[in-house]
Structure formats: C-alpha cells, structure tokens
Coordinates of C-alpha atoms (C1' of nucleotides) in Angstrom, one line a residue:
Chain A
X1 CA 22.8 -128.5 -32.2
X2 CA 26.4 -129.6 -33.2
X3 CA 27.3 -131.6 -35.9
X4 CA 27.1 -135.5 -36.2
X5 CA 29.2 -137.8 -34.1
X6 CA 32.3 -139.1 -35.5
X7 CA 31.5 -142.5 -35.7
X8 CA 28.9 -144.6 -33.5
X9 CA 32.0 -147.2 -32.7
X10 CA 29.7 -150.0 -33.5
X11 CA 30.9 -152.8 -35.9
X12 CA 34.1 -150.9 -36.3
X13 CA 37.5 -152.8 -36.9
X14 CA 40.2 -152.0 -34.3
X15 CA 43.9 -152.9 -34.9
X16 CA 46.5 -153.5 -37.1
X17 CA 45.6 -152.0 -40.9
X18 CA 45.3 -154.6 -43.9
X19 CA 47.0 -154.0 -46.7
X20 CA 43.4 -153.6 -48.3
X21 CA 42.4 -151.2 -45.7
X22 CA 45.5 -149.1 -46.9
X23 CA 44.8 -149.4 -50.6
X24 CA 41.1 -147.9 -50.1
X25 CA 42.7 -145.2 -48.1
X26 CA 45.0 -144.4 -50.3
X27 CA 43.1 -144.5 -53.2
X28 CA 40.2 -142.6 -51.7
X29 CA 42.5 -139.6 -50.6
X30 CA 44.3 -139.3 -53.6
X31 CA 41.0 -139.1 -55.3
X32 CA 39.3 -137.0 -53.4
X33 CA 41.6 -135.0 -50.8
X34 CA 41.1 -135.1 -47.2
X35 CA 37.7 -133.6 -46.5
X36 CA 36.0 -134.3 -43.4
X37 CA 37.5 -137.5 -41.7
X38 CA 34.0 -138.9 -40.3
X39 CA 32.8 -139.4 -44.0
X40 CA 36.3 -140.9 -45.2
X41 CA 35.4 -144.7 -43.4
X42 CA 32.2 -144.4 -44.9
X43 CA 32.9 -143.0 -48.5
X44 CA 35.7 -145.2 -49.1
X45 CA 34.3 -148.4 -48.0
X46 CA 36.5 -149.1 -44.5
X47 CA 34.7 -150.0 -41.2
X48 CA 37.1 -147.6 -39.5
X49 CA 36.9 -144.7 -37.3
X50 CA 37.3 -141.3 -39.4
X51 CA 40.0 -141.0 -36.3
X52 CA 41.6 -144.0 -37.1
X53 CA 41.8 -143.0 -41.0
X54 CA 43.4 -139.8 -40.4
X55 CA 45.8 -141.3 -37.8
X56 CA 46.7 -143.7 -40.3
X57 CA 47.0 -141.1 -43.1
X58 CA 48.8 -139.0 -41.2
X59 CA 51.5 -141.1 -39.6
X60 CA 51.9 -143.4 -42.1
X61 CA 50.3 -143.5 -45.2
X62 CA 50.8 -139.8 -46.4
X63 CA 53.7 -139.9 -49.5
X64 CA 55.5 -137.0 -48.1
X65 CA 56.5 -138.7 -44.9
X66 CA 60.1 -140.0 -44.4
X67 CA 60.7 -143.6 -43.4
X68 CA 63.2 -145.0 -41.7
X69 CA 65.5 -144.1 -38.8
X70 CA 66.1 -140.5 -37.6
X71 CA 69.9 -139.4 -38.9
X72 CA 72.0 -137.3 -36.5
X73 CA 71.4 -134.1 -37.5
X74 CA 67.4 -134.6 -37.1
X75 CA 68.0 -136.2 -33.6
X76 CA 70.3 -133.3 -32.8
X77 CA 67.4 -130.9 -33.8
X78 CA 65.1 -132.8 -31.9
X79 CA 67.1 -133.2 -28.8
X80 CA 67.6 -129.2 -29.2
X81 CA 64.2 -129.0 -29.4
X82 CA 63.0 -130.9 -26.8
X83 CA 65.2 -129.1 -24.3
X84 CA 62.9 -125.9 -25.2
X85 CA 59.6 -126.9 -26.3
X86 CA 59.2 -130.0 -23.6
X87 CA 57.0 -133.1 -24.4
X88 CA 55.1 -131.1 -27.7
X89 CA 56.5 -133.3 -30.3
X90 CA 53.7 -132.2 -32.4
X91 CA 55.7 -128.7 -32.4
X92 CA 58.9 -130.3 -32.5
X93 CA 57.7 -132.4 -35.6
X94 CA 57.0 -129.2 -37.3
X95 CA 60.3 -128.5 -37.6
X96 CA 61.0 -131.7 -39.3
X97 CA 59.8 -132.4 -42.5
X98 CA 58.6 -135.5 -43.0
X99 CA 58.6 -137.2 -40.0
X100 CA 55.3 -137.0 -37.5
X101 CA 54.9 -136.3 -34.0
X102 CA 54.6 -139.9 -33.2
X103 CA 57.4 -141.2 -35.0
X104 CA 59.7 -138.4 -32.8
X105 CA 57.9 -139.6 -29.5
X106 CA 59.0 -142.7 -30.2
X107 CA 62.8 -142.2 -30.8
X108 CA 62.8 -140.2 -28.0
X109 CA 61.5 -142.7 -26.1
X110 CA 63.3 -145.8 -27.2
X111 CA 66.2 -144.1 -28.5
X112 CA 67.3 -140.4 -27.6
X113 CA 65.7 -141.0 -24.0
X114 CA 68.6 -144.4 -24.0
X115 CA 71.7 -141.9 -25.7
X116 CA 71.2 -138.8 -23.3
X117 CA 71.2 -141.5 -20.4
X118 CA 74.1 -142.8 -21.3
X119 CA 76.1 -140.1 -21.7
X120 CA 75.3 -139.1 -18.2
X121 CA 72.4 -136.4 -19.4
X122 CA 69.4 -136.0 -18.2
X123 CA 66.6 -136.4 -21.1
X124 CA 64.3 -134.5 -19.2
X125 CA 66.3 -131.7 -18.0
X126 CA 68.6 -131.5 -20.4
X127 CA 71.6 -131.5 -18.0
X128 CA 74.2 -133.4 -16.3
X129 CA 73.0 -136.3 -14.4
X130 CA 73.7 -136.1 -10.9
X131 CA 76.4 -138.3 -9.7
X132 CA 74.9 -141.0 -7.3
X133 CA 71.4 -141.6 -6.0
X134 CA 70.4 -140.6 -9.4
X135 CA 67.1 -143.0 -9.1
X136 CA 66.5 -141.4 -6.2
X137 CA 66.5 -138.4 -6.7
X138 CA 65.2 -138.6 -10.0
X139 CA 61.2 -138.8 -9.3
X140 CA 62.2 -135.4 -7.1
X141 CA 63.6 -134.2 -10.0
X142 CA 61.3 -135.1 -12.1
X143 CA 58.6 -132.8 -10.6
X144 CA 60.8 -130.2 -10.3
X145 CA 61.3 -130.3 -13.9
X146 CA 57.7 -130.8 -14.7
X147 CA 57.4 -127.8 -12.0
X148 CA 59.7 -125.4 -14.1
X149 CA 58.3 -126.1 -16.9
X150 CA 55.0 -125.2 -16.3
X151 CA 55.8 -122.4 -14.5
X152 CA 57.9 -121.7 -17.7
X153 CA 55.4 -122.3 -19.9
X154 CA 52.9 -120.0 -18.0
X155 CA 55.6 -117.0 -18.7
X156 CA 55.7 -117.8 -22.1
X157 CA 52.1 -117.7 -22.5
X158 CA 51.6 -114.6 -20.7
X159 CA 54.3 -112.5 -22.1
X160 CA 53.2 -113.9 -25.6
X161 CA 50.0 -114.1 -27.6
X162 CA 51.3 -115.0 -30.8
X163 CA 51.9 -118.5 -31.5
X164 CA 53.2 -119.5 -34.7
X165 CA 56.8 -120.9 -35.1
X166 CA 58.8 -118.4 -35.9
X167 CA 57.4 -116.6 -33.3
X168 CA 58.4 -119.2 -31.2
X169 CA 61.8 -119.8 -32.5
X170 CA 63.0 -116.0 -32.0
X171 CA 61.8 -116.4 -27.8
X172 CA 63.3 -119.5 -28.2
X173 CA 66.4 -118.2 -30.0
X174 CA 66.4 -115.5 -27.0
X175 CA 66.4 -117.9 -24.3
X176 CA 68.7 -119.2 -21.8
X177 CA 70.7 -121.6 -24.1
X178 CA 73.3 -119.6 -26.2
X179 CA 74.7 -122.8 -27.8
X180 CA 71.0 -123.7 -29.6
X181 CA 71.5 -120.6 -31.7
X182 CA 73.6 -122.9 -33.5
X183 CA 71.4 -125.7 -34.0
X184 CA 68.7 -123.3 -34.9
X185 CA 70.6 -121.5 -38.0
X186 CA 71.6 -124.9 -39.1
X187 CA 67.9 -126.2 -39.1
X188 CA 66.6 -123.5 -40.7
X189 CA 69.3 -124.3 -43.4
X190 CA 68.5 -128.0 -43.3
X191 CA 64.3 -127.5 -43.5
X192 CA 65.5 -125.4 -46.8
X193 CA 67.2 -127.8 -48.1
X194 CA 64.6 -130.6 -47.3
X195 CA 61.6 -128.2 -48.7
X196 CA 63.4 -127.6 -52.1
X197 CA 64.2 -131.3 -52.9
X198 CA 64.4 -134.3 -49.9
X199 CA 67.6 -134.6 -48.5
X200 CA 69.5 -137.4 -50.3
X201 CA 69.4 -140.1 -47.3
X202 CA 65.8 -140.0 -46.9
X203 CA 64.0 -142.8 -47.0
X204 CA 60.5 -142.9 -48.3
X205 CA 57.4 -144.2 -47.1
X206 CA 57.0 -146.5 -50.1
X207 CA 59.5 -148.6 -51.2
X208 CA 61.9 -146.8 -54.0
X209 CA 61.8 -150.0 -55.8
X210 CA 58.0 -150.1 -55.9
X211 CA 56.5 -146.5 -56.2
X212 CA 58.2 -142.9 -56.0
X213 CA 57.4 -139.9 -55.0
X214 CA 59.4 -137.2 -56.9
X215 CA 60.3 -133.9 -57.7
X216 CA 59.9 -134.0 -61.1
X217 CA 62.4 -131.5 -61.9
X218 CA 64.9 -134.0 -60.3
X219 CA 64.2 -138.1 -60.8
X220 CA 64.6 -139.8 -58.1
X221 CA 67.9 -140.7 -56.5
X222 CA 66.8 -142.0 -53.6
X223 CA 69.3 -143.8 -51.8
X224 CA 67.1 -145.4 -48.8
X225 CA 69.7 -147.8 -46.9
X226 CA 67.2 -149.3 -44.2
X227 CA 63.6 -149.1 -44.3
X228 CA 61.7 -151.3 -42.2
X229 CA 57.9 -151.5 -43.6
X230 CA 55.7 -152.6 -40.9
X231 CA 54.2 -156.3 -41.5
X232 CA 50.6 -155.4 -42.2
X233 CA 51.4 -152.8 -44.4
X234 CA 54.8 -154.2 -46.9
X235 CA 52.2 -156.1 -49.5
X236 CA 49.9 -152.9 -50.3
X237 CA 52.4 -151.0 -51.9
X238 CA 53.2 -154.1 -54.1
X239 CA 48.9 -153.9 -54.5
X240 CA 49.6 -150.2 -55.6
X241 CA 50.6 -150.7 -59.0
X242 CA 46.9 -152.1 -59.6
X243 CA 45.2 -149.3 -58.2
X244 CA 42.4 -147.7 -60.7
X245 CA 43.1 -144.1 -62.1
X246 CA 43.3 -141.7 -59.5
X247 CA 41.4 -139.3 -62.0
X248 CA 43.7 -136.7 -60.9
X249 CA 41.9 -133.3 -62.9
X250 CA 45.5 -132.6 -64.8
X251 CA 47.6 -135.4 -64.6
X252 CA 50.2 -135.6 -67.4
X253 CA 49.7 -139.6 -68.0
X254 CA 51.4 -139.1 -71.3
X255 CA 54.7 -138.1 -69.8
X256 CA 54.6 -140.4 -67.9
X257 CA 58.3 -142.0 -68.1
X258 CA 57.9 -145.7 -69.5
X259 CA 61.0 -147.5 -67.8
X260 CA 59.7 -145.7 -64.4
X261 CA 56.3 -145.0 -64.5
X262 CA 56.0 -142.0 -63.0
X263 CA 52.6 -140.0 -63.5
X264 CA 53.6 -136.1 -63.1
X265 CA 51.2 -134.2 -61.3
X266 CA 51.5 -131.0 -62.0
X267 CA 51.2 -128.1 -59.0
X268 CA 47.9 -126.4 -60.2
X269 CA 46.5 -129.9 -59.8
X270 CA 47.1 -129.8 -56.0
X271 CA 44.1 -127.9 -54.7
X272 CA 43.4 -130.7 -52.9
X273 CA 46.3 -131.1 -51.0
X274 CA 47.5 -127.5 -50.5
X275 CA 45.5 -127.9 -46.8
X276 CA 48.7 -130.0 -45.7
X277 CA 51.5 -130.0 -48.6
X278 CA 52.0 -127.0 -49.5
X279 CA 54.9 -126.9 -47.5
X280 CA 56.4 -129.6 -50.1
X281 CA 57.4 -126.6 -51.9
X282 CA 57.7 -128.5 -55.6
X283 CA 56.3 -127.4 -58.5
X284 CA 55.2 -130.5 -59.7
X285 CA 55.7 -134.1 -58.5
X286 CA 55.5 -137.4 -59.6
X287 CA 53.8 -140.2 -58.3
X288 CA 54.5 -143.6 -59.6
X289 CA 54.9 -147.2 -59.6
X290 CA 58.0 -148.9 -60.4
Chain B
dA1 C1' 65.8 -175.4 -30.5
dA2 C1' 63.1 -173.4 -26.9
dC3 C1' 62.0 -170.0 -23.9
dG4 C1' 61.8 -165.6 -21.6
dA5 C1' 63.4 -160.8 -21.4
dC6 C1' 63.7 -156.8 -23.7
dG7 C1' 63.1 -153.3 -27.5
dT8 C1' 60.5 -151.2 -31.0
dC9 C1' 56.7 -148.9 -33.0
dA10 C1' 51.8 -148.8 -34.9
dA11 C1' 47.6 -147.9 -33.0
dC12 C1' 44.5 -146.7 -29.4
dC13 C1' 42.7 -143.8 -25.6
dG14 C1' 41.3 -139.8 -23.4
dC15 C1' 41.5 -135.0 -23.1
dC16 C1' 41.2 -130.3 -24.9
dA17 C1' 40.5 -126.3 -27.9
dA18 C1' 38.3 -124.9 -32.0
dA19 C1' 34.5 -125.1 -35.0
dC20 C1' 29.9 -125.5 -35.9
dA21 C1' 24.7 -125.6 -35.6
Chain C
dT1 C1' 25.3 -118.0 -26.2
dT2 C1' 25.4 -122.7 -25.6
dG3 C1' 25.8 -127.5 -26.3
dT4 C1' 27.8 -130.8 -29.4
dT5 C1' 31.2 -132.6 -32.7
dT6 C1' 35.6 -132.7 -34.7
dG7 C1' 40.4 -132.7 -35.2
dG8 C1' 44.7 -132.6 -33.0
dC9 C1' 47.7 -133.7 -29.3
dG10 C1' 50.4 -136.4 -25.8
dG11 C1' 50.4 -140.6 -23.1
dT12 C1' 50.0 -145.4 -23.1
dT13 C1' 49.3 -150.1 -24.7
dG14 C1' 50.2 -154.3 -26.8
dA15 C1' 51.7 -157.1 -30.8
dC16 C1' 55.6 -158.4 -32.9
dG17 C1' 60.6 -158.9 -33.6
dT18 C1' 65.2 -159.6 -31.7
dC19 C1' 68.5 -161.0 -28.4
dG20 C1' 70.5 -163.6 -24.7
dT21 C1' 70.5 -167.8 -22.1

DNA sequence: AACGACGTCAACCGCCAAACA
DNA sequence: TTGTTTGGCGGTTGACGTCGT
C-alpha cells in the first residue's frame, strides 16, 4: 500500500493566511525544519492542507525570499530566460535567487507580458510583432509557437538525458540566440554576487525595520525602497518579536547584538535547512527582531 | 463621493513524476 | 511490480487595491 493521504480536506481552512496562521508556521519550521508537509498542519496546530503550508512557506514565508518588485537586470534575465526555457518559471526561478516561480509568473504576466507588447515584441515568441492584423494572427501564432516549442522541446529531451542547470545553460548557451551569451555570463556573475551576500537593493520578505535576515559577517544594510506586504500578512511580523525560543541546537543568543537583536545562527546549526538553503552560501546568519 | 473598470498577486486547482509500501 | 501518496509545477481564480470617470 502507499502512504497516507495528504490531508482528508475536511474542516480545513481555505484562503487568505492570518497573521496567526503565519506565526505557527513560522515558528514550527524554524523549530523543526521542513519534514514531511502532511504532518506540518497537524504538528503545528493549523487546520491547513500540508499543500497549502508549503505553498505558503515556499512563496512567501521562507526568510531567504526577496520581496518587492523585480529590478531590470532580473527582468532581463527572465525575459532571456523565458525566450529559451518557455512557460517553466519554476526553471527560470532557479536562476534567481530569491524570488519563486510564482512571483516570476506573475510579472510576466502583469508586467513583462505588458513591456514586450509595447515595444512591439512578441512575449511569446520573442520576436517582432507583426505589423497589422496582429490579433488575428496572433491565436495562429500562438499554436505555432506552442507547436515549435514542443517540437523543440522533444529535441531537447531526446538528444539529452541530463537535466540539471548547467547542463541546460551550455545547450542553451549553444543555441540559436548568440546575443543571450551575454545575458548568461552576466547572470552567472549576478547569482555570484547574490549567493555571497544579497544584492544591495533587495528587499526582504520581512520588514528591515522589524526582523533581519543577515549575513553575519556583514550587518545589514538593506536599503528596501518599496515593499508592499500583503494585508493578511503585515501584522505577524510585528507578532514576531514575541515568538518563543526557537530552540535552535547552537544558537549564539549571547551575541546577540542588543541595539539590533539579531540571534546568530551559526552554519553547523543548519542541518535542518541544508535540504533548501544551502544555496544561501553564508557561513552564519542572523535572524532577528528589530 | 460614488461607481465601475482595470491591475495586481496570493492562493487554489489539477495534473504529473517520483517516492514509497 | 503495482497501486497509492506526496511534492512540485504551471495555469487559473478571485479578493483587494488603484485609477479614471
């Protein structure tokens, strides 16, 4: 037999997250790592789908995510991106620390889709826009696209078995488009620069003014312009600051900075997270409330 | 000030491949 | 080997905010 259902789907609360539901969240993760996601709803008291949890975790809860507004040079790397990989935001996420799949679907749709448009590109091909009859021809074009792709995608698959990035990068790197080369050395310079210490106009999940999330070689110097927290979600990270002890195994508490809080985790203390930070790349970190 | 249209984005839905018993 | 569950993905929806009239 296989293993339990995720969740039975009876009783369970749909919709916008409370600022409690985030806290237990939170709280629960950061004390006990993401194990299996159908026990999280249960374990940490939320009458949530383990789906849910890790959707919420994932795309918006999670400290390492960037908040805010894509800048150019990430939605030049995903517009790059997109012209190679298609609709696999999930892939084209990876190559943007920080930000999630869902987040880049919805620039591109409410944004990029809007920019390419007007300056008389196609989104989905990438190319000129046909002068005239463009909405005409556009569901034609549309399959022939979608057509290409595929057909594109099947070549891909067959003449590849691997299928990790850089794998990917060096067919894509050897594709058609001579002028993504470009973009593609300066990503790999910008992911270096993101891994090895958060680009300066990032703009974290959590409020700077409330709780950071630092390399603690460096203190924070975040200079976060615009961040718009969602309604549901602005009053838990003011409900943050009286969260319990995380009883993190090694945590420094007693360097812990005074004026800023900060609690330094230090990186053998991460076995929990190296599933799905290890590509933060820090030796040591600091979480804290402002 | 009130209303409707439009834009944005968090969350949900359904599908699929991998993992598991 | 097979059936079931889980986690991840892309597409879609709907609530909420903003803008224009």
């Amino acid at each position: 037999m296989g293993r339990q259902p995720c969740c039975d789907k009876v009783g369970l609360k749909k919709g916008p997250w409370t600022a409690e539901e985030d806290k237990k969240l939170i709280n629960f993760i950061l004390t006990n790592g993401q194990c299996c996601w159908r026990a999280v709803p249960k374990l940490a008291g939320l009458l949530r789908c383990g789906k849910s949890c890790r959707l919420r975790w994932t795309n918006y809860l999670r400290p390492d995510l960037k908040r805010g507004l894509l800048s150019e040079h990430e939605e030049k790397m995903v517009i790059d991106l997109h012209a190679q990989l298609g609709n696999r935001w999930s892939k084209i996420a990876s190559h943007l620390p920080g930000r999630t799949d869902n987040e880049i679907k919805n620039h591109w749709n409410t944004h990029i889709k809007k920019k390419l448009k007007k300056m008389g590109i196609d989104p989905l091909t990438h190319k000129p826009l046909p002068i005239g009859n463009e909405i005409e021809n556009q569901s034609q074009q549309k399959q022939h696209v979608q057509n290409d792709q595929e057909q594109q995608q099947q070549q891909e698959e067959q003449s590849c078995t691997a299928t990790d990035d850089t794998f990917e990068i060096d067919q894509i790197n050897e594709g058609a488009k001579v002028e993504d080369k470009v973009e593609f050395v300066t990503m790999d310079h910008d992911e270096h620069e993101l891994l090895n210490g958060f680009c300066i106009d990032e703009v974290p999940l959590i409020e700077p003014h409330e709780i950071h999330l630092v390399p603690n070689c460096a203190p924070s110097s975040s200079t976060s312009s615009s961040s718009s927290c969602s309604n549901s979600s602005s009053n838990f990270l003011e409900d943050l600051q009286y969260l319990p002890d995380f009883g993190w195994p090694n945590c420094d508490y007693s360097s812990s900075n005074n004026n800023n809080n900060h609690i330094i985790i230090n990186n053998d203390t991460m076995g929990l997270w190296d599933d799905d930070f290890s590509s933060w790349g820090q030796e040591s970190w600091a979480f804290g409330v402002l």
